[in-house]
Coordinates of C-alpha atoms in Angstrom, one line a residue:
M1 CA 121.3 118.6 95.3
A2 CA 119.4 116.2 97.6
S3 CA 117.8 117.7 100.4
R4 CA 118.5 117.1 104.4
A5 CA 115.0 118.1 105.1
L6 CA 114.1 114.8 106.7
Y7 CA 115.6 115.4 110.0
S8 CA 115.1 119.2 110.1
P9 CA 112.6 120.8 112.6
R10 CA 109.1 120.7 111.4
H11 CA 106.7 123.5 111.4
P12 CA 103.7 122.2 109.4
V13 CA 101.7 125.6 109.5
L14 CA 104.7 127.5 108.0
K15 CA 105.4 125.0 105.3
K16 CA 105.6 126.5 101.7
R17 CA 103.7 124.7 99.0
D18 CA 104.6 124.4 95.4
D19 CA 102.3 125.7 92.4
F20 CA 100.5 123.0 90.5
E21 CA 100.1 122.5 86.8
D22 CA 97.1 120.9 85.3
V23 CA 99.1 118.6 82.6
L24 CA 95.5 117.5 80.8
E25 CA 95.0 121.0 79.8
E26 CA 97.4 120.6 76.9
R27 CA 96.3 117.0 76.2
R28 CA 92.9 118.4 75.7
R29 CA 94.0 120.5 72.9
S30 CA 96.3 118.6 70.9
S31 CA 96.5 115.0 69.2
D32 CA 97.3 112.3 71.6
L33 CA 98.8 110.0 68.7
R34 CA 101.3 113.0 67.7
Y35 CA 102.1 113.5 71.4
A36 CA 102.9 109.5 72.0
L37 CA 105.0 109.5 68.9
R38 CA 107.0 112.7 69.8
C39 CA 110.8 112.8 70.3
Y40 CA 111.5 111.5 73.8
T41 CA 114.9 112.8 74.9
P42 CA 115.3 111.9 78.7
T43 CA 117.9 113.4 81.1
L44 CA 120.4 110.8 81.9
Y45 CA 122.5 110.1 84.8
K46 CA 126.0 111.6 84.5
G47 CA 125.2 111.8 80.5
L48 CA 125.4 107.6 80.7
V49 CA 123.6 105.8 78.1
P50 CA 121.8 102.9 79.9
C51 CA 122.9 99.5 78.7
K52 CA 121.0 96.9 77.0
V53 CA 118.4 94.6 78.9
S54 CA 120.6 91.5 77.5
M55 CA 124.0 93.2 78.9
L56 CA 122.0 94.0 82.4
K57 CA 121.1 90.4 82.6
S58 CA 124.8 89.4 81.9
I59 CA 126.2 91.6 84.4
V60 CA 124.0 90.4 87.4
L61 CA 124.5 86.9 86.7
Q62 CA 128.3 87.3 86.5
S63 CA 128.2 89.3 89.7
D64 CA 130.8 88.4 92.4
H65 CA 127.8 88.5 95.0
L66 CA 125.5 86.3 92.8
Q67 CA 128.3 83.8 92.2
C68 CA 129.1 83.5 96.0
V69 CA 125.2 82.7 96.8
I70 CA 125.4 80.2 94.0
K71 CA 128.1 78.3 95.4
Q72 CA 126.7 78.5 98.9
V73 CA 123.1 77.2 97.7
S74 CA 125.2 74.2 95.6
S75 CA 127.2 73.4 98.9
E76 CA 124.1 73.4 101.0
S77 CA 121.7 71.6 98.7
G78 CA 124.2 69.0 96.9
D79 CA 123.2 70.6 93.5
S80 CA 125.9 71.4 91.0
T81 CA 127.0 75.0 90.8
E82 CA 125.8 74.8 87.0
C83 CA 122.4 73.5 87.8
V84 CA 122.0 76.5 90.6
A85 CA 123.1 78.9 88.2
E86 CA 120.9 77.7 85.7
E87 CA 118.1 78.1 88.1
A88 CA 119.2 81.8 89.0
S89 CA 119.0 82.5 85.2
L90 CA 115.4 81.4 85.0
I91 CA 114.7 83.0 88.2
L92 CA 116.1 86.4 86.3
D93 CA 114.3 85.7 83.2
E94 CA 110.9 85.4 85.2
M95 CA 111.6 88.7 87.1
A96 CA 113.5 91.0 84.8
H97 CA 111.7 94.0 82.7
R98 CA 112.2 94.4 78.9
M99 CA 111.5 98.0 78.4
Q100 CA 110.8 99.0 74.7
L101 CA 110.1 102.6 74.0
S102 CA 107.5 101.4 71.2
T103 CA 105.4 99.7 74.2
V104 CA 105.8 102.8 76.2
R105 CA 104.4 104.9 73.4
F106 CA 101.3 102.9 73.1
F107 CA 100.6 103.1 76.8
V108 CA 101.0 107.0 76.5
F109 CA 98.4 107.0 73.7
T110 CA 96.0 104.7 75.4
L111 CA 96.5 106.6 79.1
S112 CA 96.2 109.9 77.4
K113 CA 92.6 108.9 76.3
A114 CA 91.8 107.2 79.5
F115 CA 93.0 110.0 81.8
K116 CA 91.0 112.6 79.9
R117 CA 88.0 110.7 80.5
L118 CA 88.4 109.9 84.1
F119 CA 89.7 113.0 85.8
R120 CA 88.8 116.6 85.3
S121 CA 92.4 117.7 85.9
V122 CA 95.7 116.1 86.9
C123 CA 97.8 118.7 88.7
V124 CA 101.7 118.3 89.1
N125 CA 103.8 120.6 91.2
E126 CA 106.3 122.0 88.6
E127 CA 109.1 122.8 91.3
G128 CA 109.0 119.3 92.1
I129 CA 109.7 118.1 88.6
Q130 CA 112.6 120.6 88.3
R131 CA 114.1 119.4 91.3
L132 CA 113.8 115.8 90.2
Q133 CA 115.3 116.5 86.7
Q134 CA 118.2 117.9 88.5
A135 CA 118.6 114.9 90.8
V136 CA 118.6 112.4 88.1
Q137 CA 122.0 114.0 86.6
E138 CA 123.7 113.6 89.7
H139 CA 123.0 110.5 91.8
P140 CA 120.9 107.4 91.3
V141 CA 117.3 108.1 92.0
V142 CA 114.7 105.9 93.8
L143 CA 110.9 107.2 93.4
L144 CA 108.9 106.1 96.6
P145 CA 105.3 106.9 95.6
S146 CA 102.3 106.7 98.1
H147 CA 100.0 103.7 97.0
R148 CA 96.0 104.2 97.0
S149 CA 95.3 102.9 93.4
Y150 CA 96.5 100.6 90.7
M151 CA 96.5 104.0 88.8
D152 CA 99.5 105.2 90.6
F153 CA 102.3 103.4 88.9
L154 CA 100.7 104.1 85.5
M155 CA 100.4 108.0 86.4
M156 CA 104.0 108.0 87.5
S157 CA 105.4 106.3 84.2
Y158 CA 103.2 108.9 82.0
L159 CA 104.5 112.0 83.9
L160 CA 108.1 111.0 83.6
Y161 CA 107.7 110.5 79.9
M162 CA 105.6 113.9 79.8
F163 CA 108.7 115.9 81.2
D164 CA 111.4 113.8 79.4
L165 CA 112.8 112.3 82.3
P166 CA 114.1 108.6 82.5
L167 CA 111.4 106.0 82.8
P168 CA 111.5 104.1 85.8
V169 CA 111.8 100.4 86.6
I170 CA 108.9 99.5 88.8
A171 CA 108.6 96.7 91.5
A172 CA 105.5 94.8 90.8
G173 CA 103.8 91.8 92.3
M174 CA 103.5 88.5 90.5
D175 CA 99.8 89.1 90.2
F176 CA 100.2 91.1 87.2
M177 CA 102.3 88.7 85.4
S178 CA 99.5 86.2 85.2
M179 CA 97.3 88.7 83.2
K180 CA 97.5 87.7 79.4
F181 CA 99.0 90.2 77.3
I182 CA 98.7 92.8 79.7
G183 CA 101.5 91.4 82.0
E184 CA 103.8 91.3 79.2
M185 CA 102.9 94.9 78.2
L186 CA 103.6 96.1 81.7
R187 CA 107.0 94.3 81.5
M188 CA 108.0 96.1 78.4
S189 CA 106.9 99.5 80.0
G190 CA 109.5 98.9 83.0
A191 CA 107.7 96.7 85.4
F192 CA 109.8 93.6 86.9
F193 CA 108.1 91.1 88.8
I194 CA 108.8 89.7 92.4
R195 CA 107.1 87.3 94.5
R196 CA 104.9 88.6 97.6
S197 CA 106.9 86.6 99.8
F198 CA 110.6 85.0 99.5
G199 CA 110.4 82.9 102.4
G200 CA 114.0 81.4 103.1
D201 CA 114.8 81.3 99.5
K202 CA 118.5 82.3 99.5
L203 CA 118.9 82.1 95.7
Y204 CA 115.9 84.3 94.8
W205 CA 116.8 87.0 97.2
A206 CA 120.2 87.2 95.9
V207 CA 118.9 87.4 92.3
F208 CA 116.6 90.2 93.1
S209 CA 118.7 92.2 95.3
E210 CA 121.8 92.1 93.0
Y211 CA 119.3 93.0 90.1
V212 CA 118.1 96.1 91.8
K213 CA 121.7 96.9 92.9
T214 CA 123.1 96.8 89.6
M215 CA 120.6 98.9 87.7
L216 CA 121.1 101.4 90.8
R217 CA 125.0 101.2 90.6
K218 CA 125.0 101.7 86.7
G219 CA 122.3 104.6 86.9
Y220 CA 120.3 102.4 84.6
A221 CA 117.2 104.0 85.3
P222 CA 115.2 105.3 88.3
I223 CA 114.1 102.5 90.8
E224 CA 110.5 102.8 91.9
F225 CA 108.7 100.8 94.4
F226 CA 106.1 101.3 97.3
L227 CA 107.1 101.7 100.7
E228 CA 103.9 100.6 102.1
G229 CA 104.3 97.5 100.0
T230 CA 100.8 97.1 98.8
R231 CA 97.7 99.4 98.3
S232 CA 96.2 100.7 101.3
R233 CA 92.7 99.6 101.2
T234 CA 91.4 102.1 103.9
C235 CA 93.5 105.1 102.4
K236 CA 95.6 105.8 105.5
S237 CA 99.2 105.1 105.1
L238 CA 100.3 101.7 106.2
T239 CA 103.4 100.7 108.2
P240 CA 106.4 100.7 105.8
K241 CA 108.3 97.9 104.8
T242 CA 112.0 98.1 104.8
G243 CA 113.5 95.1 102.7
L244 CA 113.7 97.2 99.5
L245 CA 114.8 100.3 101.3
N246 CA 117.8 98.3 102.7
I247 CA 118.8 96.9 99.1
V248 CA 118.8 100.5 97.5
M249 CA 120.8 102.1 100.5
E250 CA 123.4 99.0 100.6
P251 CA 125.3 100.2 97.8
F252 CA 125.9 103.5 99.6
F253 CA 126.7 101.6 102.7
K254 CA 129.2 99.8 100.9
G255 CA 130.9 102.5 99.5
E256 CA 129.9 101.4 96.0
L257 CA 127.9 104.8 95.4
F258 CA 128.7 108.5 96.7
D259 CA 124.9 108.9 97.3
V260 CA 121.5 107.9 96.3
S261 CA 118.4 110.3 96.2
L262 CA 115.0 109.0 97.7
V263 CA 112.0 111.1 96.1
P264 CA 108.7 110.6 98.2
V265 CA 105.8 111.2 95.9
S266 CA 102.4 112.0 97.0
I267 CA 99.4 110.9 95.0
S268 CA 96.1 112.3 96.0
Y269 CA 92.5 111.4 94.5
E270 CA 89.4 113.1 94.9
R271 CA 87.5 110.1 94.3
V272 CA 89.2 106.8 94.2
L273 CA 88.7 104.5 91.6
E274 CA 88.5 101.4 93.9
E275 CA 86.6 103.0 96.7
S276 CA 83.6 100.6 96.9
L277 CA 86.0 97.4 95.9
Y278 CA 88.2 98.1 99.0
A279 CA 85.2 98.4 101.2
R280 CA 84.1 95.0 100.3
E281 CA 87.6 93.5 100.7
L282 CA 87.8 94.8 104.2
L283 CA 84.3 93.4 105.1
G284 CA 86.1 89.9 103.9
V285 CA 85.1 89.6 100.3
P286 CA 87.9 87.9 98.4
K287 CA 90.0 90.2 96.3
P288 CA 89.2 89.7 92.6
K289 CA 92.2 88.0 90.7
E290 CA 94.0 90.3 88.4
S291 CA 93.0 89.3 84.9
T292 CA 93.0 91.0 81.3
S293 CA 89.2 89.9 81.1
G294 CA 88.7 91.7 84.6
L295 CA 90.3 94.7 83.2
L296 CA 88.1 94.7 80.1
K297 CA 85.1 94.5 82.3
A298 CA 86.1 97.4 84.5
R299 CA 86.1 99.7 81.5
R300 CA 82.8 101.0 82.5
V301 CA 84.6 103.0 85.3
L302 CA 85.7 105.4 82.2
S303 CA 82.1 106.6 82.1
E304 CA 82.4 107.9 85.6
D305 CA 83.6 111.3 87.0
Y306 CA 86.7 110.9 89.3
G307 CA 87.2 114.6 90.0
S308 CA 90.5 115.7 90.0
M309 CA 94.1 114.2 90.8
H310 CA 97.1 115.7 92.5
V311 CA 100.8 114.4 92.2
Y312 CA 103.1 116.0 94.5
F313 CA 106.9 115.3 94.0
G314 CA 108.9 115.9 97.2
H315 CA 112.4 117.3 97.7
P316 CA 115.1 114.5 97.0
V317 CA 116.4 113.1 100.4
S318 CA 120.2 112.3 100.4
V319 CA 120.9 108.8 101.7
R320 CA 124.5 110.3 102.5
S321 CA 123.0 113.1 104.6
L322 CA 120.3 110.8 106.2
A323 CA 123.0 108.2 107.3
E324 CA 125.5 110.8 108.7
G325 CA 126.1 110.2 112.3
K326 CA 123.8 107.0 112.4
I327 CA 125.4 104.4 110.3
K328 CA 129.0 103.2 110.8
R329 CA 130.0 102.5 107.2
S330 CA 133.4 101.0 108.2
Q331 CA 131.4 97.8 109.6
Y332 CA 130.7 97.2 105.9
N333 CA 134.6 97.0 105.2
L334 CA 135.4 94.0 107.4
L335 CA 134.4 91.6 104.7
P336 CA 134.6 91.7 100.8
R337 CA 131.8 93.7 99.4
Y338 CA 130.1 90.6 97.7
I339 CA 129.8 88.5 100.5
P340 CA 126.1 88.5 101.9
Q341 CA 125.8 90.6 105.0
K342 CA 122.7 90.6 107.3
P343 CA 122.0 94.3 108.7
S344 CA 123.0 95.0 111.8
V345 CA 120.7 96.0 114.7
D346 CA 121.7 99.9 114.4
T347 CA 121.0 99.3 110.6
H348 CA 117.7 97.9 111.2
E349 CA 116.8 101.0 113.3
F350 CA 118.1 103.3 110.9
L351 CA 116.0 101.6 108.1
N352 CA 112.8 101.7 110.2
D353 CA 113.2 105.2 111.3
A354 CA 114.0 106.5 108.0
A355 CA 111.1 104.5 106.3
F356 CA 108.5 106.0 109.0
R357 CA 109.7 109.7 108.2
L358 CA 109.5 109.3 104.2
V359 CA 106.0 108.1 104.9
R360 CA 105.2 110.9 106.9
I361 CA 106.5 113.3 104.2
Q362 CA 104.1 111.7 101.8
E363 CA 101.3 112.5 104.4
E364 CA 102.1 116.1 104.9
N365 CA 102.4 116.5 100.9
M366 CA 99.1 114.8 100.3
V367 CA 96.6 117.4 98.8
L368 CA 93.4 117.2 100.5
K369 CA 90.0 117.9 98.9
P370 CA 86.8 119.5 100.5
W371 CA 85.1 116.1 100.4
V372 CA 87.6 114.7 103.0
L373 CA 86.2 117.4 105.6
I374 CA 82.4 116.6 104.6
A375 CA 83.1 112.9 105.1
T376 CA 84.6 113.3 108.5
L377 CA 81.6 115.3 109.7
L378 CA 78.9 113.0 107.9
L379 CA 80.8 109.9 109.9
Q380 CA 80.2 111.8 113.2
N381 CA 76.6 112.3 112.6
P382 CA 75.2 109.0 111.2
D383 CA 71.7 110.4 111.4
G384 CA 72.8 113.3 108.8
M385 CA 73.0 116.9 108.9
D386 CA 71.1 119.7 107.7
L387 CA 72.9 121.2 104.7
S388 CA 73.3 124.8 106.4
S389 CA 74.9 123.1 109.5
L390 CA 77.0 120.9 107.2
T391 CA 78.1 124.1 105.6
E392 CA 78.9 125.9 108.6
Q393 CA 80.7 123.0 110.2
T394 CA 82.9 122.4 107.2
D395 CA 84.0 126.1 107.1
W396 CA 84.9 125.7 110.7
L397 CA 86.7 122.4 110.0
R398 CA 88.6 123.9 107.0
H399 CA 90.1 126.5 109.3
L400 CA 90.9 124.2 112.0
A401 CA 92.6 121.9 109.4
L402 CA 94.5 124.7 107.8
A403 CA 95.7 125.9 111.4
F404 CA 97.0 122.4 111.8
G405 CA 99.2 122.4 108.5
A406 CA 96.8 120.7 106.1
F407 CA 97.6 120.8 102.2
L408 CA 93.9 121.7 101.4
D409 CA 92.9 122.4 98.0
W410 CA 90.0 124.5 98.5
P411 CA 88.7 126.6 95.3
D412 CA 89.3 130.2 95.7
H413 CA 86.8 133.0 95.3
E414 CA 83.7 130.4 95.6
A415 CA 81.1 130.3 98.4
C416 CA 81.5 127.4 101.2
S417 CA 77.8 126.3 100.0
E418 CA 79.1 125.9 96.2
V419 CA 82.1 124.1 97.2
I420 CA 80.0 121.7 99.2
S421 CA 77.2 121.2 96.8
C422 CA 80.0 120.4 94.3
S423 CA 81.5 117.7 96.4
L424 CA 78.4 116.1 97.3
A425 CA 77.6 115.8 93.8
L426 CA 80.7 114.0 93.0
H427 CA 80.2 111.7 95.8
R428 CA 76.3 111.1 95.2
R429 CA 76.6 107.3 95.1
L430 CA 77.7 107.5 98.9
L431 CA 75.0 109.9 100.3
S432 CA 71.2 111.1 99.9
V433 CA 70.0 114.8 100.1
S434 CA 66.3 115.5 100.6
A435 CA 64.6 118.4 101.7
G436 CA 68.0 120.1 102.9
H437 CA 69.1 117.0 104.7
V438 CA 72.4 115.0 103.9
Q439 CA 72.7 111.6 105.1
L440 CA 75.2 108.9 104.3
S441 CA 73.1 106.3 102.3
V442 CA 72.8 103.0 100.3
T443 CA 71.8 104.8 97.2
D444 CA 72.6 101.8 94.8
A445 CA 71.0 99.0 96.9
P446 CA 68.3 96.8 94.9
Q447 CA 65.0 97.5 95.8
V448 CA 64.3 94.1 97.2
E449 CA 63.7 92.5 100.4
T450 CA 67.1 91.6 102.1
T451 CA 68.0 90.1 105.4
P452 CA 69.5 91.9 108.7
E453 CA 72.8 90.8 108.0
E454 CA 72.6 92.0 103.9
A455 CA 71.3 95.5 105.5
V456 CA 74.1 95.7 107.6
F457 CA 76.8 94.8 105.1
Q458 CA 75.4 97.3 102.2
R459 CA 75.5 100.2 105.0
A460 CA 78.9 99.0 106.1
V461 CA 80.2 99.2 102.4
V462 CA 79.1 102.9 102.6
V463 CA 80.4 103.7 105.9
L464 CA 83.7 102.1 105.2
S465 CA 84.1 103.9 101.6
C466 CA 83.0 107.2 103.1
A467 CA 85.8 106.4 106.1
S468 CA 88.6 106.0 103.5
Y469 CA 88.2 109.6 102.7
R470 CA 88.3 110.7 106.2
N471 CA 91.2 108.6 106.8
Q472 CA 93.1 110.8 104.2
I473 CA 93.2 113.7 106.7
L474 CA 93.6 111.5 109.8
H475 CA 97.6 112.6 109.8
V476 CA 96.6 116.3 110.2
F477 CA 94.4 115.7 113.3
L478 CA 96.1 112.7 114.7
R479 CA 98.7 114.3 117.4
P480 CA 96.0 116.6 118.6
A481 CA 93.6 114.1 118.9
L482 CA 95.7 111.9 120.9
L483 CA 96.3 114.8 123.2
A484 CA 92.7 115.3 123.6
V485 CA 91.7 112.0 124.5
A486 CA 94.8 111.7 126.8
M487 CA 93.4 114.8 128.6
Q488 CA 90.0 113.3 128.7
S489 CA 91.6 109.8 130.1
A490 CA 93.8 111.4 132.6
N491 CA 91.4 113.0 134.8
S492 CA 94.0 115.5 135.8
S493 CA 95.5 118.6 134.4
R494 CA 99.2 117.8 135.4
K495 CA 101.1 117.8 132.4
D496 CA 103.1 114.6 133.4
D497 CA 100.0 112.5 133.8
I498 CA 98.6 113.7 130.4
Y499 CA 101.8 113.1 128.8
N500 CA 102.0 109.5 130.2
C501 CA 98.3 108.9 128.7
F502 CA 99.4 110.3 125.4
N503 CA 102.4 108.0 125.3
F504 CA 100.2 104.9 126.2
L505 CA 97.7 106.0 123.2
R506 CA 100.8 106.3 120.9
N507 CA 102.1 102.9 121.5
M508 CA 99.0 101.4 121.3
F509 CA 98.2 103.2 117.9
S510 CA 101.7 102.7 116.7
N511 CA 100.6 100.0 113.9
E512 CA 97.6 102.0 113.4
F513 CA 99.2 105.3 112.3
I514 CA 102.4 106.6 111.0
L515 CA 104.1 107.4 114.2
C516 CA 107.8 108.0 113.9
P517 CA 109.8 105.8 116.4
G518 CA 111.3 107.9 119.3
D519 CA 109.2 111.0 118.5
S520 CA 106.9 110.7 121.3
V521 CA 108.1 113.9 122.9
Q522 CA 108.1 115.7 119.7
D523 CA 104.8 114.6 118.8
F524 CA 103.4 115.7 122.3
E525 CA 105.0 118.9 122.0
E526 CA 103.6 119.5 118.5
A527 CA 100.2 118.8 119.6
C528 CA 100.7 121.1 122.6
Y529 CA 101.9 124.1 120.2
L530 CA 99.1 123.4 117.6
L531 CA 96.3 123.3 120.4
M532 CA 97.8 126.3 122.3
K533 CA 98.3 128.5 118.8
R534 CA 94.7 127.7 118.1
G535 CA 93.5 129.0 121.7
V536 CA 92.2 125.5 122.9
L537 CA 94.6 125.1 125.6
Q538 CA 97.0 126.7 127.7
V539 CA 100.3 124.9 128.7
L540 CA 101.9 126.1 131.9
E541 CA 104.9 124.9 133.2
H542 CA 103.3 121.8 135.1
E543 CA 99.9 122.0 133.7
I544 CA 97.8 121.6 130.7
V545 CA 94.4 123.6 131.1
M546 CA 91.5 123.9 128.8
S547 CA 90.5 127.2 127.7
A548 CA 86.8 128.4 127.9
S549 CA 86.5 128.1 124.1
G550 CA 88.1 124.8 123.5
Q551 CA 85.6 122.5 124.4
S552 CA 84.0 122.1 121.0
T553 CA 87.4 121.4 119.2
L554 CA 88.6 118.7 121.9
A555 CA 85.0 117.2 121.4
F556 CA 85.7 117.1 117.7
L557 CA 89.3 115.6 118.2
C558 CA 88.0 113.0 120.7
S559 CA 85.4 111.9 118.1
V560 CA 87.9 111.5 115.2
L561 CA 89.5 108.5 117.1
E562 CA 86.4 107.2 118.7
P563 CA 86.2 104.5 116.0
F564 CA 89.4 103.1 116.5
L565 CA 89.1 103.1 120.2
Q566 CA 85.6 101.4 119.9
G567 CA 87.2 98.7 117.4
Y568 CA 90.0 97.8 120.0
Q569 CA 87.6 97.8 122.9
V570 CA 85.3 95.1 120.7
V571 CA 88.3 93.0 120.1
C572 CA 89.2 93.1 124.0
R573 CA 85.6 91.9 124.6
Y574 CA 85.8 89.3 122.2
L575 CA 89.2 88.1 123.5
C576 CA 87.7 88.2 127.1
E577 CA 84.3 86.6 126.2
E578 CA 84.3 84.2 123.5
T579 CA 87.9 83.6 122.3
N580 CA 89.1 79.8 121.5
E581 CA 92.6 79.4 122.8
N582 CA 93.5 77.2 119.4
L583 CA 92.0 79.8 117.0
T584 CA 94.3 80.2 114.2
E585 CA 94.8 83.6 112.6
K586 CA 92.6 82.7 109.8
E587 CA 90.0 81.6 111.9
F588 CA 90.4 84.5 114.3
I589 CA 89.5 87.4 111.7
P590 CA 86.0 85.9 110.5
A591 CA 85.3 85.2 114.2
V592 CA 85.8 88.9 115.5
R593 CA 83.7 90.0 112.3
S594 CA 80.7 87.6 113.4
F595 CA 81.0 88.8 116.9
A596 CA 80.9 92.6 115.7
L597 CA 77.8 91.8 113.5
K598 CA 76.1 90.2 116.3
L599 CA 76.7 93.3 118.3
I600 CA 75.7 95.6 115.6
L601 CA 72.4 93.7 115.1
A602 CA 71.7 94.0 118.7
G603 CA 72.1 97.6 118.6
R604 CA 75.1 97.5 121.0
L605 CA 77.4 98.8 118.4
K606 CA 77.2 101.5 115.9
C607 CA 80.9 101.9 114.7
F608 CA 81.6 99.8 111.6
H609 CA 85.3 100.2 111.7
I610 CA 85.8 96.8 113.6
H611 CA 83.7 95.0 111.0
T612 CA 86.9 95.1 108.8
V613 CA 89.3 92.5 108.2
S614 CA 92.6 94.3 109.3
A615 CA 91.5 96.0 112.4
S616 CA 91.5 92.9 114.7
L617 CA 95.0 92.1 113.6
D618 CA 96.0 95.7 114.4
V619 CA 94.6 95.3 117.9
L620 CA 96.7 92.0 118.7
W621 CA 99.7 93.5 117.4
A622 CA 98.9 96.5 119.9
F623 CA 98.4 94.4 122.6
E624 CA 101.8 92.7 121.8
V625 CA 103.5 96.0 121.9
L626 CA 102.0 97.3 125.1
W627 CA 103.1 94.1 126.7
L628 CA 106.5 94.9 125.5
F629 CA 106.7 98.1 126.7
N630 CA 105.4 97.1 130.2

C-alpha cells in the first residue's frame, strides 16, 4: 500500500536503509541473448491487459475533453472542427509511443553488453522492487527518477524488464526524435516525445494532457518523467517543475481514480558519464545536438571505468493521503469533468509543496560514494593536500556526514587509505598525485602554449567537474551550513537574531537548493538538532552558543557555502559597477562570465562557480524573491 511518509516527521540519522543487490552479477555469468529473449510476464494493474496502441489513440481523440478543446480552438481560429481534429491527430502521431516487445528485447541485449563494460556493479534495493511490484497491482503508478545522465531512463526500463514489472512510458524531449533510427527505436521502447515548451498552444496541451491521463486512467503502463525537467548539469537537484505532476494528479482530483502512487527513484553514479561535457556546457560551450552520429562517436566511453551505480526505489507515495486536508476536491464537481480548468491557487501551492518534498526524498535516498567527500575537501584546498592529511580529514568528514544522515556507501573492513586510493584512481583524470601530494590538475591538457584565458577555461573544467561530485552531498550539509553562516553573520548569540539570518539565507538560496516551502522553522530546528547532537553547539532557551570543540566543524560548514556566496557577490558587483540597463538575458550571462574571467585573471577571484551559465540567473531570481519578501 502506498506510504504517507512524505509528511511524516523526519529523523534522517535514524532512517533504515534497504539492502542492495548487484544485478550485473548474474548477467556476467549467463547469456545476454538468452536473457533478452526470456519469457517476460509483467505484473499487471488489477490484472487488466493493456489496450493496443491504435486503440489508445482512438480513445484519446474521441475523449470529451479533447473534443471540447477542438471546438474551442475551432471557434477561436475560424478553422473547421474537422481541420482542428486532423491537426490534433497529427500532434498525437508525432507524440505517441509505439511500444514493441521485440525492440525492447533488442535494447535489453545491447544494454546488457554496455552496462557490463561501463560499470563494476549496478546495485538495486530489493525491498524497493517488492514495494513497486505490490503498488502496480493496486493503483496506477508514476515513476519519478532523479536525472543526472542520459543513462537514467535506459536503466529504468532495463531494471523493470529484469524484475518482470510493466515497462514504463517515458516523457522525452523532441531532441531525441531527430536522431535517425535511434529516435524511432526509443519510441518503440516506450518513449513519447513532447516539446520543451508549449507556449500558448491550447490544442497541443490538450492532446498531451489527455494522452497522459488516458494511459493513467486505463492503467496502461507506469508513467515516467523527471520532476526536474532536464538533466542537472551541476549534479545538484534542480527546482522541480509541476506541469506534468498536475496532469497525473488531476484524475484523482476529479474522482476518476481512487488513488495514484508516486514512486521517487534515486539514481547515483560513482562517476558520471557526462562529467566533462557538463562542465563545458556550464562554461558556455553549446550543448552538442543529439544525433545518431554523435552517439556512435561517443562509443569510446565503453573503454572507460565508471565505477558503480546505485538505483534506490523509494516508498510509493499515495496522492490520496498526500492531498488529504489540503485539496478540496469538491471544487472539481462544479463543472463537467471534460471542461478544462486552471488549477486554483491552493492547488498550485499544493503541487509546488509536493514536488519539493518528492525531490527531497530523492536527495535523501541518493547513495554517496567516498569520492564526494574527497572532492569536497580538494575544492576547499585548491593548492592540494598531503595524502596523509587528506586521509585523516576524509575519515573525519565521513563520520560527520553519517551523523547528519548521509546515505554513504563506504566499503566495510577496508582501511580508509585504501578506500581513498581506489577513489583517486577512478577519478585520476581530475587530479594529480605526486610525492604524496594530491591536487586537482588538468592532466589531459595538450602540452602546448595556451593563452591565460584558455588556461582559466581548462582549470575551470576540472574544478566544475569536481564540484559536480561535491554538489551530490550538499543536501546533507545544507541546513547545518546555513546555520553556521547565520551564526557567523549575525554577530550575536541570540537565537532570534540567528534565526533571522538563517531565514534570510534560506530565502536567498531558495532557487539554488531544495528547500521545501514553509519549512524554515523546521529546517532551523533540524540544523540545531544535528549540530547539538554532534557537540558543536549548545542550544539554550534564547541563545545558541558554540562549544569549545565546535570551531573546526563550523568553519568547514561555512566553507561549503562559500563558493555560492562568492558567486552571488560577484553578480552584485557586476550589477552595481558595469551593467547596462538595456541588457537582455542572453547578453547578461556572457557579460557576467566575462566580468568573472577578468577578476580571475587579475587574481581578485579564485572561485570558478560564478564562471558558469546558470549561477548568474539564480542570483537574479534570488534578488526578486528577497524583494518580494521585503
